[in-house]
Short mmCIF file of C-alpha atoms in Angstrom, two decimals:
data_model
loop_
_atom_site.label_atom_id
_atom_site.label_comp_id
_atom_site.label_asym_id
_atom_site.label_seq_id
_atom_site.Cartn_x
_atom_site.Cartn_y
_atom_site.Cartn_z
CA UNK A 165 -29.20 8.03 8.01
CA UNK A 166 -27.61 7.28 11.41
CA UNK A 167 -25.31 4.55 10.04
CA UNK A 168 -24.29 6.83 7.38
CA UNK A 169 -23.27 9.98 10.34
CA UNK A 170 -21.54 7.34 12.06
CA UNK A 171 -18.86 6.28 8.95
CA UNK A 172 -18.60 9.75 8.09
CA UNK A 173 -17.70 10.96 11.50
CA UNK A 174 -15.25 7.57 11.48
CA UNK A 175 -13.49 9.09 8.51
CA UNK A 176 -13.39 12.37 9.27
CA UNK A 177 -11.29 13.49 12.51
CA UNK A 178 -12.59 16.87 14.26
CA UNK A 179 -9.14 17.78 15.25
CA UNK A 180 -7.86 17.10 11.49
CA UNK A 181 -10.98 19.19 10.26
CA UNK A 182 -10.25 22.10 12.78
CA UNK A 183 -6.41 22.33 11.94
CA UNK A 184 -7.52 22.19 8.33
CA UNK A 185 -9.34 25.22 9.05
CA UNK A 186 -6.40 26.90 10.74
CA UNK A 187 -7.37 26.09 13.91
CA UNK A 188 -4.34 26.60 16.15
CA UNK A 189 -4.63 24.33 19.88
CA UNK A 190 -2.19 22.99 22.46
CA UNK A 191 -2.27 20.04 24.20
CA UNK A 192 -4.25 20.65 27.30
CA UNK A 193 -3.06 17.06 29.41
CA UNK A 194 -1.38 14.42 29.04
CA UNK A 195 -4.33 12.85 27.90
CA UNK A 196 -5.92 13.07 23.99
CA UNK A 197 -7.48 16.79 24.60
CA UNK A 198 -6.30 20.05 23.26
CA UNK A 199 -7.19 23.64 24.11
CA UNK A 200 -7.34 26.70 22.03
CA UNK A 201 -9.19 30.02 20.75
CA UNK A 202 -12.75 29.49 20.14
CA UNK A 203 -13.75 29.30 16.03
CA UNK A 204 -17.43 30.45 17.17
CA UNK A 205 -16.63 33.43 19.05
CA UNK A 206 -14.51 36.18 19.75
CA UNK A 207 -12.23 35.72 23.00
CA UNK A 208 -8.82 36.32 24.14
CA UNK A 209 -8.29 33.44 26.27
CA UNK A 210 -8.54 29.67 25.00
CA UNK A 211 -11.67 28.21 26.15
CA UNK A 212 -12.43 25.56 23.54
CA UNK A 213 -11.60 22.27 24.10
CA UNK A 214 -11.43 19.26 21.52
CA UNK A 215 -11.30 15.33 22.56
CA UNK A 216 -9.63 13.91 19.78
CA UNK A 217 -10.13 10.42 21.07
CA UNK A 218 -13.58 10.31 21.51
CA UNK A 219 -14.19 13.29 18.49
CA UNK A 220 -15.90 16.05 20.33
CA UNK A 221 -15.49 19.73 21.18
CA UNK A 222 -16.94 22.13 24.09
CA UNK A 223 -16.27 25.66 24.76
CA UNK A 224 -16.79 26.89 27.87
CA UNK A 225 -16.82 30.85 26.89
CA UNK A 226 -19.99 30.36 24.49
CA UNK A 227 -21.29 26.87 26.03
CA UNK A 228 -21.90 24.96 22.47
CA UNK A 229 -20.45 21.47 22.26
CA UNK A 230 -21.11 18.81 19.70
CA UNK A 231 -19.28 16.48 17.43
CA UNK A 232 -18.20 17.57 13.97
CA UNK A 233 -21.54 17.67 12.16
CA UNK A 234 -22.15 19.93 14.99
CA UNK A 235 -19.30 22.02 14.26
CA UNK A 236 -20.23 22.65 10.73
CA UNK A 237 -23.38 23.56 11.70
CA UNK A 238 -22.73 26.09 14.28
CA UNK A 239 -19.74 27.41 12.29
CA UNK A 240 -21.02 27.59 8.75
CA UNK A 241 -24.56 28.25 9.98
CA UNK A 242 -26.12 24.86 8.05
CA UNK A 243 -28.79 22.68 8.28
CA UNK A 244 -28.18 18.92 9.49
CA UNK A 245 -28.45 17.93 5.75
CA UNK A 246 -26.41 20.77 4.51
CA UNK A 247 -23.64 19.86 6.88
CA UNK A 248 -23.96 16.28 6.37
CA UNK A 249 -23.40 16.93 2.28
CA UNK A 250 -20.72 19.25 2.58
CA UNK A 251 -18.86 16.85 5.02
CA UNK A 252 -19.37 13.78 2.62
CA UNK A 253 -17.75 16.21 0.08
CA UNK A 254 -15.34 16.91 1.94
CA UNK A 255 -14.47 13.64 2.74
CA UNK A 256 -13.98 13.02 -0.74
CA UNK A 257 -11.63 15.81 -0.84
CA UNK A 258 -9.58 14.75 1.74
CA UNK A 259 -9.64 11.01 1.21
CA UNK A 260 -6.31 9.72 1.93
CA UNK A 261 -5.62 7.25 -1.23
CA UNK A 262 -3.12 4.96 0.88
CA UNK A 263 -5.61 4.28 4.23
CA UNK A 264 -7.84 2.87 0.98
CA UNK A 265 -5.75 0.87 -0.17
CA UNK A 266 -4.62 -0.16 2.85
CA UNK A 267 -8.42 -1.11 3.43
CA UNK A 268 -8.68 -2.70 0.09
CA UNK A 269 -5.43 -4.74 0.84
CA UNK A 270 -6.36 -6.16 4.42
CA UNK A 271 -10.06 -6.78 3.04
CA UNK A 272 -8.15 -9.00 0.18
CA UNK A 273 -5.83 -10.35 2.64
CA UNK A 274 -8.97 -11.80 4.67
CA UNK A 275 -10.54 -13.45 1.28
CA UNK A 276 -7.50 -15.54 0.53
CA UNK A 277 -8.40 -18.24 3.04
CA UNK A 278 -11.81 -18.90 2.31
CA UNK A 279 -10.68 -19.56 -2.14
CA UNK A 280 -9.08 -23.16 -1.77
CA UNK A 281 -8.52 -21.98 -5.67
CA UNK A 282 -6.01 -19.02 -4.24
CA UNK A 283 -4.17 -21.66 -2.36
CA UNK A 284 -3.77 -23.66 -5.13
CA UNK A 285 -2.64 -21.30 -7.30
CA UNK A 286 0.00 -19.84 -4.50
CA UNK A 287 1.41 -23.82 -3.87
CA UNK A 288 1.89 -24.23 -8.05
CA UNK A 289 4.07 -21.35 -7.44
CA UNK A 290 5.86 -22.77 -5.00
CA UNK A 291 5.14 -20.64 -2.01
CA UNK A 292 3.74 -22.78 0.73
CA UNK A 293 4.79 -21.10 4.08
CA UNK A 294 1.74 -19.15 5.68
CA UNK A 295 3.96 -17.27 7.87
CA UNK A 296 5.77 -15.81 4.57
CA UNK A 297 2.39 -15.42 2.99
CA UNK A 298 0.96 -13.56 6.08
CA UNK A 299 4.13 -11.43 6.14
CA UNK A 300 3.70 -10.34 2.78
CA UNK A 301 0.30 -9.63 3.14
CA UNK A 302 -0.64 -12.11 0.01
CA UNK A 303 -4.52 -11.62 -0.16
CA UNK A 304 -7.05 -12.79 -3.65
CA UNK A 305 -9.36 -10.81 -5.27
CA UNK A 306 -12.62 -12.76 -6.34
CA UNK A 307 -14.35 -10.08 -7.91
CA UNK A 308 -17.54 -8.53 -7.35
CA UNK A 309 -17.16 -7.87 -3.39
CA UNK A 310 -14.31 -4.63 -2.84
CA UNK A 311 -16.45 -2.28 -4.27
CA UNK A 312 -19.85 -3.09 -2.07
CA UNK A 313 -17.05 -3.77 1.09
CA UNK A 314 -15.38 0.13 0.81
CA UNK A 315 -19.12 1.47 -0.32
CA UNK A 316 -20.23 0.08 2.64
CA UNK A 317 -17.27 2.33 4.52
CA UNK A 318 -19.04 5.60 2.51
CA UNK A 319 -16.66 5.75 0.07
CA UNK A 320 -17.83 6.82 -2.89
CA UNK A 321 -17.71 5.06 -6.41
CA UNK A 322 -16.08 8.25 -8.18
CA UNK A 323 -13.20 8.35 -5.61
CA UNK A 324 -12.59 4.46 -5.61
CA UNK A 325 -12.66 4.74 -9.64
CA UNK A 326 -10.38 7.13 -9.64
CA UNK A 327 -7.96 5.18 -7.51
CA UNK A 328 -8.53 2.57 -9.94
CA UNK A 329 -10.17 0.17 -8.02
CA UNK A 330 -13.36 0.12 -9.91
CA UNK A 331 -13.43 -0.02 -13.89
CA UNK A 332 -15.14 2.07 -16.24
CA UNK A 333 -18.31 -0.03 -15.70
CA UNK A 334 -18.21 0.29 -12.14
CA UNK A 335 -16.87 -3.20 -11.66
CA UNK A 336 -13.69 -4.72 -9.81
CA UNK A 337 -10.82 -3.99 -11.24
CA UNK A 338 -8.59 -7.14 -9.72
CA UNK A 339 -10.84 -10.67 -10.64
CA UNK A 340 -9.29 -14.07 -9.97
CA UNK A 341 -6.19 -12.34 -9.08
CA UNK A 342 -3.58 -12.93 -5.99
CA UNK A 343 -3.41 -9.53 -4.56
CA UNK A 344 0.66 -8.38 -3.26
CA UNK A 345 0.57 -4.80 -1.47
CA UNK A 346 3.17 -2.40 -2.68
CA UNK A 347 4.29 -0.37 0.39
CA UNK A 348 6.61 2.79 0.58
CA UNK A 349 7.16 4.20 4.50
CA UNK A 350 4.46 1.47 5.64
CA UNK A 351 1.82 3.22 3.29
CA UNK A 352 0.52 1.00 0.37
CA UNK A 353 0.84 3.32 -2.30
CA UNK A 354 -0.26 0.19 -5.11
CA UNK A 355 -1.60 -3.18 -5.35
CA UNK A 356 -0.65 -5.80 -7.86
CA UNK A 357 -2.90 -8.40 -9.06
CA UNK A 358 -1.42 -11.74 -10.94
CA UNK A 359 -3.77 -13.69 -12.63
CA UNK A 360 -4.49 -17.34 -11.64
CA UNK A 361 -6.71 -17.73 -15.13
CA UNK A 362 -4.58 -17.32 -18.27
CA UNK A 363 -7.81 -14.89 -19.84
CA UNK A 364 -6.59 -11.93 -17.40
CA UNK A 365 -3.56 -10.28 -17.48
CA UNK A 366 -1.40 -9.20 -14.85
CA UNK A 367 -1.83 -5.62 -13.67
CA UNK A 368 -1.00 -3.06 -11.08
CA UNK A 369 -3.34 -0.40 -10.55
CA UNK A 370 -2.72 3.61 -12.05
CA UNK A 371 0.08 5.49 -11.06
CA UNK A 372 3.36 4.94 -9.33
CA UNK A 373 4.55 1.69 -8.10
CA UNK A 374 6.43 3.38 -5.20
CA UNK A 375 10.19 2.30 -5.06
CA UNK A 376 11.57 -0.97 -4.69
CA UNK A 377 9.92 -3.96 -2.97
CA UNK A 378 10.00 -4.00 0.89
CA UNK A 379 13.23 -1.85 0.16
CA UNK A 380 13.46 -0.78 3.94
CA UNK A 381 14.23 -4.40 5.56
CA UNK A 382 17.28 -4.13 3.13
CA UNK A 383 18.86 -0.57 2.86
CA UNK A 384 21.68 -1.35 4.68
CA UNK A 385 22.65 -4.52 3.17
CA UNK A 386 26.01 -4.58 1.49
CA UNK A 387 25.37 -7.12 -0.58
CA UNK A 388 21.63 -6.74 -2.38
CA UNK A 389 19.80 -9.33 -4.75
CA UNK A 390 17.60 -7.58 -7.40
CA UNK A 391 14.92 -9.72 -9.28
CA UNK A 392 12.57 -8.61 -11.16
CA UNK A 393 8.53 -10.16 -10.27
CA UNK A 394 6.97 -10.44 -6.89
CA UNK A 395 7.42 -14.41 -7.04
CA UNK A 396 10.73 -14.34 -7.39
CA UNK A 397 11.12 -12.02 -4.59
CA UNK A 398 8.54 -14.59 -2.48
CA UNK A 399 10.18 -17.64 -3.08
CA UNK A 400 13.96 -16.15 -2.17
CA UNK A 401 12.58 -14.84 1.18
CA UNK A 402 10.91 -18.07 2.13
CA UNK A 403 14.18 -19.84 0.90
CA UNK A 404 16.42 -17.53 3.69
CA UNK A 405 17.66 -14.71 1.82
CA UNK A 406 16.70 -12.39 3.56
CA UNK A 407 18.90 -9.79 1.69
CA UNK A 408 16.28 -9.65 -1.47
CA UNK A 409 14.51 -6.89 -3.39
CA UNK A 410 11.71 -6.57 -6.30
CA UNK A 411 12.44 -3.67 -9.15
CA UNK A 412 8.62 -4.75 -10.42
CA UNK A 413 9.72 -5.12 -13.74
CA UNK A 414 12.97 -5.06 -15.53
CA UNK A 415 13.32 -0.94 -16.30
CA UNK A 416 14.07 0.62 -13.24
CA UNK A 417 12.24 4.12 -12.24
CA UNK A 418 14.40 6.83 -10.68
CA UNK A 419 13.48 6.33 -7.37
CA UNK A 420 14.70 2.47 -7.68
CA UNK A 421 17.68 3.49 -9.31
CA UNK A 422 18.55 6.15 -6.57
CA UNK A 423 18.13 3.58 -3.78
CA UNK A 424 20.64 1.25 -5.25
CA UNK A 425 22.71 3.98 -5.51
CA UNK A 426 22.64 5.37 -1.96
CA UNK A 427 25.87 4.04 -0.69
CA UNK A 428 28.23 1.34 -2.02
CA UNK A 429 27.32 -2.04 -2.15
CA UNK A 430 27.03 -5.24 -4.54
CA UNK A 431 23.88 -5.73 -6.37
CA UNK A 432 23.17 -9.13 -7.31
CA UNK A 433 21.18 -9.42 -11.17
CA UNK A 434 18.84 -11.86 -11.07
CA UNK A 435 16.87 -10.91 -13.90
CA UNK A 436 14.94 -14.17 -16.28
CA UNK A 437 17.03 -15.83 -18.40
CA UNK A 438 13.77 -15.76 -21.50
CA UNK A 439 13.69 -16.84 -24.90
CA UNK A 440 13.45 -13.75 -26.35
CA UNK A 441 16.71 -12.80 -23.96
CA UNK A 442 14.82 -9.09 -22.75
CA UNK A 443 15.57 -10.13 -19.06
CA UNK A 444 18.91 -10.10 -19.88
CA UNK A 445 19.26 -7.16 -22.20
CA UNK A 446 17.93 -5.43 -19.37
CA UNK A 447 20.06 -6.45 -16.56
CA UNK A 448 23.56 -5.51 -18.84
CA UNK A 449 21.76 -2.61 -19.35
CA UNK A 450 20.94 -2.10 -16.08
CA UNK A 451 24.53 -2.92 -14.80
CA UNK A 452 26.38 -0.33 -16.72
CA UNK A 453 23.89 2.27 -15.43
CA UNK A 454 24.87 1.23 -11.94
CA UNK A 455 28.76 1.12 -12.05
CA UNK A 456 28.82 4.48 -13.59
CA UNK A 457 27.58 5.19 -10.10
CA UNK A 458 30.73 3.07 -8.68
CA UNK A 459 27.82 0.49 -7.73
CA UNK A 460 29.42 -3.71 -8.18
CA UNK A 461 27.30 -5.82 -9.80
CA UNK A 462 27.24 -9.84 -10.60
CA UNK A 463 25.49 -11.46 -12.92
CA UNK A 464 23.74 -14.10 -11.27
CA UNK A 465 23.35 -17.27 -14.32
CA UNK A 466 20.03 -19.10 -13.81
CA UNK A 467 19.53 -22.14 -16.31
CA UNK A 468 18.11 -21.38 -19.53
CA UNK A 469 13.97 -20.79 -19.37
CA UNK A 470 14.54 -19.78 -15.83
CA UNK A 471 13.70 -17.12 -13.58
CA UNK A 472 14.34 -17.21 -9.45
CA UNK A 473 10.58 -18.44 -9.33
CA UNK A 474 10.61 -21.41 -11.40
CA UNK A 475 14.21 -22.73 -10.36
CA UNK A 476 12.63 -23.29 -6.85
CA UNK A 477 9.39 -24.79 -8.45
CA UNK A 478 11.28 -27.15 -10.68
CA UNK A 479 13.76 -28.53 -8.08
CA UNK A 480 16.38 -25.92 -7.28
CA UNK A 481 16.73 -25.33 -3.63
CA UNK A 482 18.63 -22.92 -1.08
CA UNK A 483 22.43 -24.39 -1.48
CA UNK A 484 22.10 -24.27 -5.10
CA UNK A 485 20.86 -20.89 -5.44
CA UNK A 486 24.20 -19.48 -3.31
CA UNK A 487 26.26 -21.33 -5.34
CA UNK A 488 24.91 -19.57 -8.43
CA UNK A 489 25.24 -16.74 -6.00
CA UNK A 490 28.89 -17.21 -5.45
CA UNK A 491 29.59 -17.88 -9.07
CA UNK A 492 28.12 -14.64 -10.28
CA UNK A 493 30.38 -13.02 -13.00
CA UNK A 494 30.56 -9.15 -13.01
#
C-alpha cells in the first residue's frame, strides 16, 4: 500500500491538483513555494502555503498540513481509501499521454543494448554510429516487458490500452521491433516500431503521427530534403546532411504540408524509386501540390529498386548522394 501512495503522489503534483481545482496562489519566494487563500476555510488573507518541490501544503490560519492524499481528505471529507481511489482515478483522468510515451520510449531506448539481435538488425541497415543512434533515441521492443515496466509506475492497463500500447489481449503491442520516437515541441506524441522478423509488420501506434520528422532542427533551411521512412532519414543524417526530414510515408497530412509551405524554400524529393512506381506517383503528386504554393522542388533520381536507405547499404556514399543532389530535375 505504501509503494502504491508513493507512485501516485509521484504522478500527481499538489500544485497541479490545487490549480485544477481553481486554486489561485502567488509565488511566495524565490524559492519553489506559493501562497494563497485557504481551500479549507474561510479567510481574507492568504495563509496557505504549498511546496511544490517537495509536494506539501500548510496553512497557518486553520493549522492542517499534509501532502495531497491529505488534501483530499480534509477537503472532500474522505477516508484514506476513499481518497486514495478517487486520486488513482483521477490520475487516470489526467494522465498526460506524451510523459507515457516518453516513458515507454526511454524504457525502449535502455533495452536496445542488452538485444545483440537489435544491433544486428540496425548494422544490416546500415546505421552503425551510436552517437546517431543515441540522438535519435533508437530503442527495441522485445515484447512482454513495457506493460509490467509502466504497471509498475501505477499506470493502469485501460489507460496504456487505450494509448495503444497494450493489444486487445493485454499484450505488447511493439514485439521484435526497433522502436523510433516521433516528437512534436520535444513531446513524443507516437512511436514507430519496424519489424526485424518478416512475420510482423511495421506499425505506428493510434492516432496522429505529429508533423514531420525532427522538423524543428530544419525549419529554417532553405534548401530541405524530404524522404519518406525513418531509415532513410537515419542514414542521410549519419551521412552529413544535416538539412533532412521524414513525411512518414509518402501522402503528406496537413500539418506536413503546411510546414513545407511556411516560407520559400527548395524541397528536395527523395521518395523510392519501387517497382510498382507508387513512390514516385506520389512525389509528382506531391510536387505540384507544393509549387501551387510557389514552393521549388527537384526530383532527386535514385537508381532503380532504390530508396535513400538502401543506396547507402549497397555502396552509395556521401559524394554520390550530392551529386544526385545537384542533378535533381524540377
Amino acid at each position: 500500500m505504501g509503494e502504491d501512495v508513493e507512485k501516485l503522489k509521484q504522478r500527481l503534483s499538489l500544485l497541479d491538483y490545487l490549480r485544477q481545482q481553481n486554486w489561485v496562489a502567488r509565488p511566495a519566494s524565490h524559492g519553489a513555494e506559493f501562497v494563497g487563500l485557504c481551500p479549507l476555510h474561510p479567510e481574507t488573507r492568504p495563509s496557505f502555503y504549498v511546496n511544490a518541490r517537495k509536494n506539501l501544503f500548510y496553512c497557518h490560519g486553520c493549522g492542517q498540513g499534509g501532502d495531497l492524499l491529505r488534501f483530499v481528505q480534509l477537503s472532500r471529507h474522505l477516508s484514506f481509501r476513499q481518497s486514495l481511489a478517487y486520486l488513482d482515478q483521477q490520475s487516470a483522468l489526467t494522465a498526460d499521454p506524451a510523459a507515457i510515451l516518453e516513458q515507454a520510449a526511454t524504457f525502449y531506448q535502455e533495452q536496445l543494448e542488452r538485444y545483440p539481435e537489435a544491433l544486428r538488425y540496425l548494422e544490416q541497415r546500415g546505421l552503425h554510429d551510436p552517437a546517431l543512434i543515441k540522438e535519435l533515441r533508437i530503442g527495441y521492443a522485445p515484447g512482454g516487458s513495457l506493460r509490467r515496466h509502466l504497471t509498475a509506475q501505477g499506470y493502469s492497463f485501460d489507460l496504456l490500452q487505450r494509448l495503444g500500447l497494450l493489444n486487445s489481449q493485454g499484450h505488447d503491442a511493439f514485439y521484435r521491433r526497433v522502436i523510433f520516437p516521433c516528437c512534436q515541441g520535444g513531446r513524443v506524441v507516437n512511436l514507430y516500431g519496424r519489424s526485424i522478423a518478416a512475420a510482423f509488420a511495421h506499425r505506428f501506434l493510434s492516432g496522429s503521427k505529429g508533423g514531420l520528422y525532427a522538423w524543428e532542427q530544419v525549419q529554417n533551411c532553405p534548401e530541405v530534403i524530404l524522404v519518406e521512412g525513418l531509415f532513410d532519414y537515419a542514414v542521410l543524417w549519419q551521412a552529413g546532411f544535416r538539412h533532412v526530414t521524414c513525411s512518414l510515408g509518402t501522402h503528406l497530412n496537413a500539418d506536413q504540408f503546411q510546414q513545407l509551405c511556411d516560407r520559400p524554400r527548395t524541397v528536395y524529393l527523395t521518395f523510392d524509386v519501387d517497382a510498382n512506381d507508387s513512390g514516385q506517383q506520389a512525389s509528382q503528386q506531391l510536387a505540384l501540390r507544393l509549387r501551387a504554393q510557389g514552393i521549388v522542388t527537384r526530383h532527386v533520381l535514385l537508381p532503380d529498386g532504390h530508396d535513400p536507405n538502401s543506396f547507402f547499404v549497397q555502396g552509395g556514399d556521401a559524394e554520390q548522394f550530392q551529386a544526385l543532389l545537384e542533378a535533381a530535375p524540377p
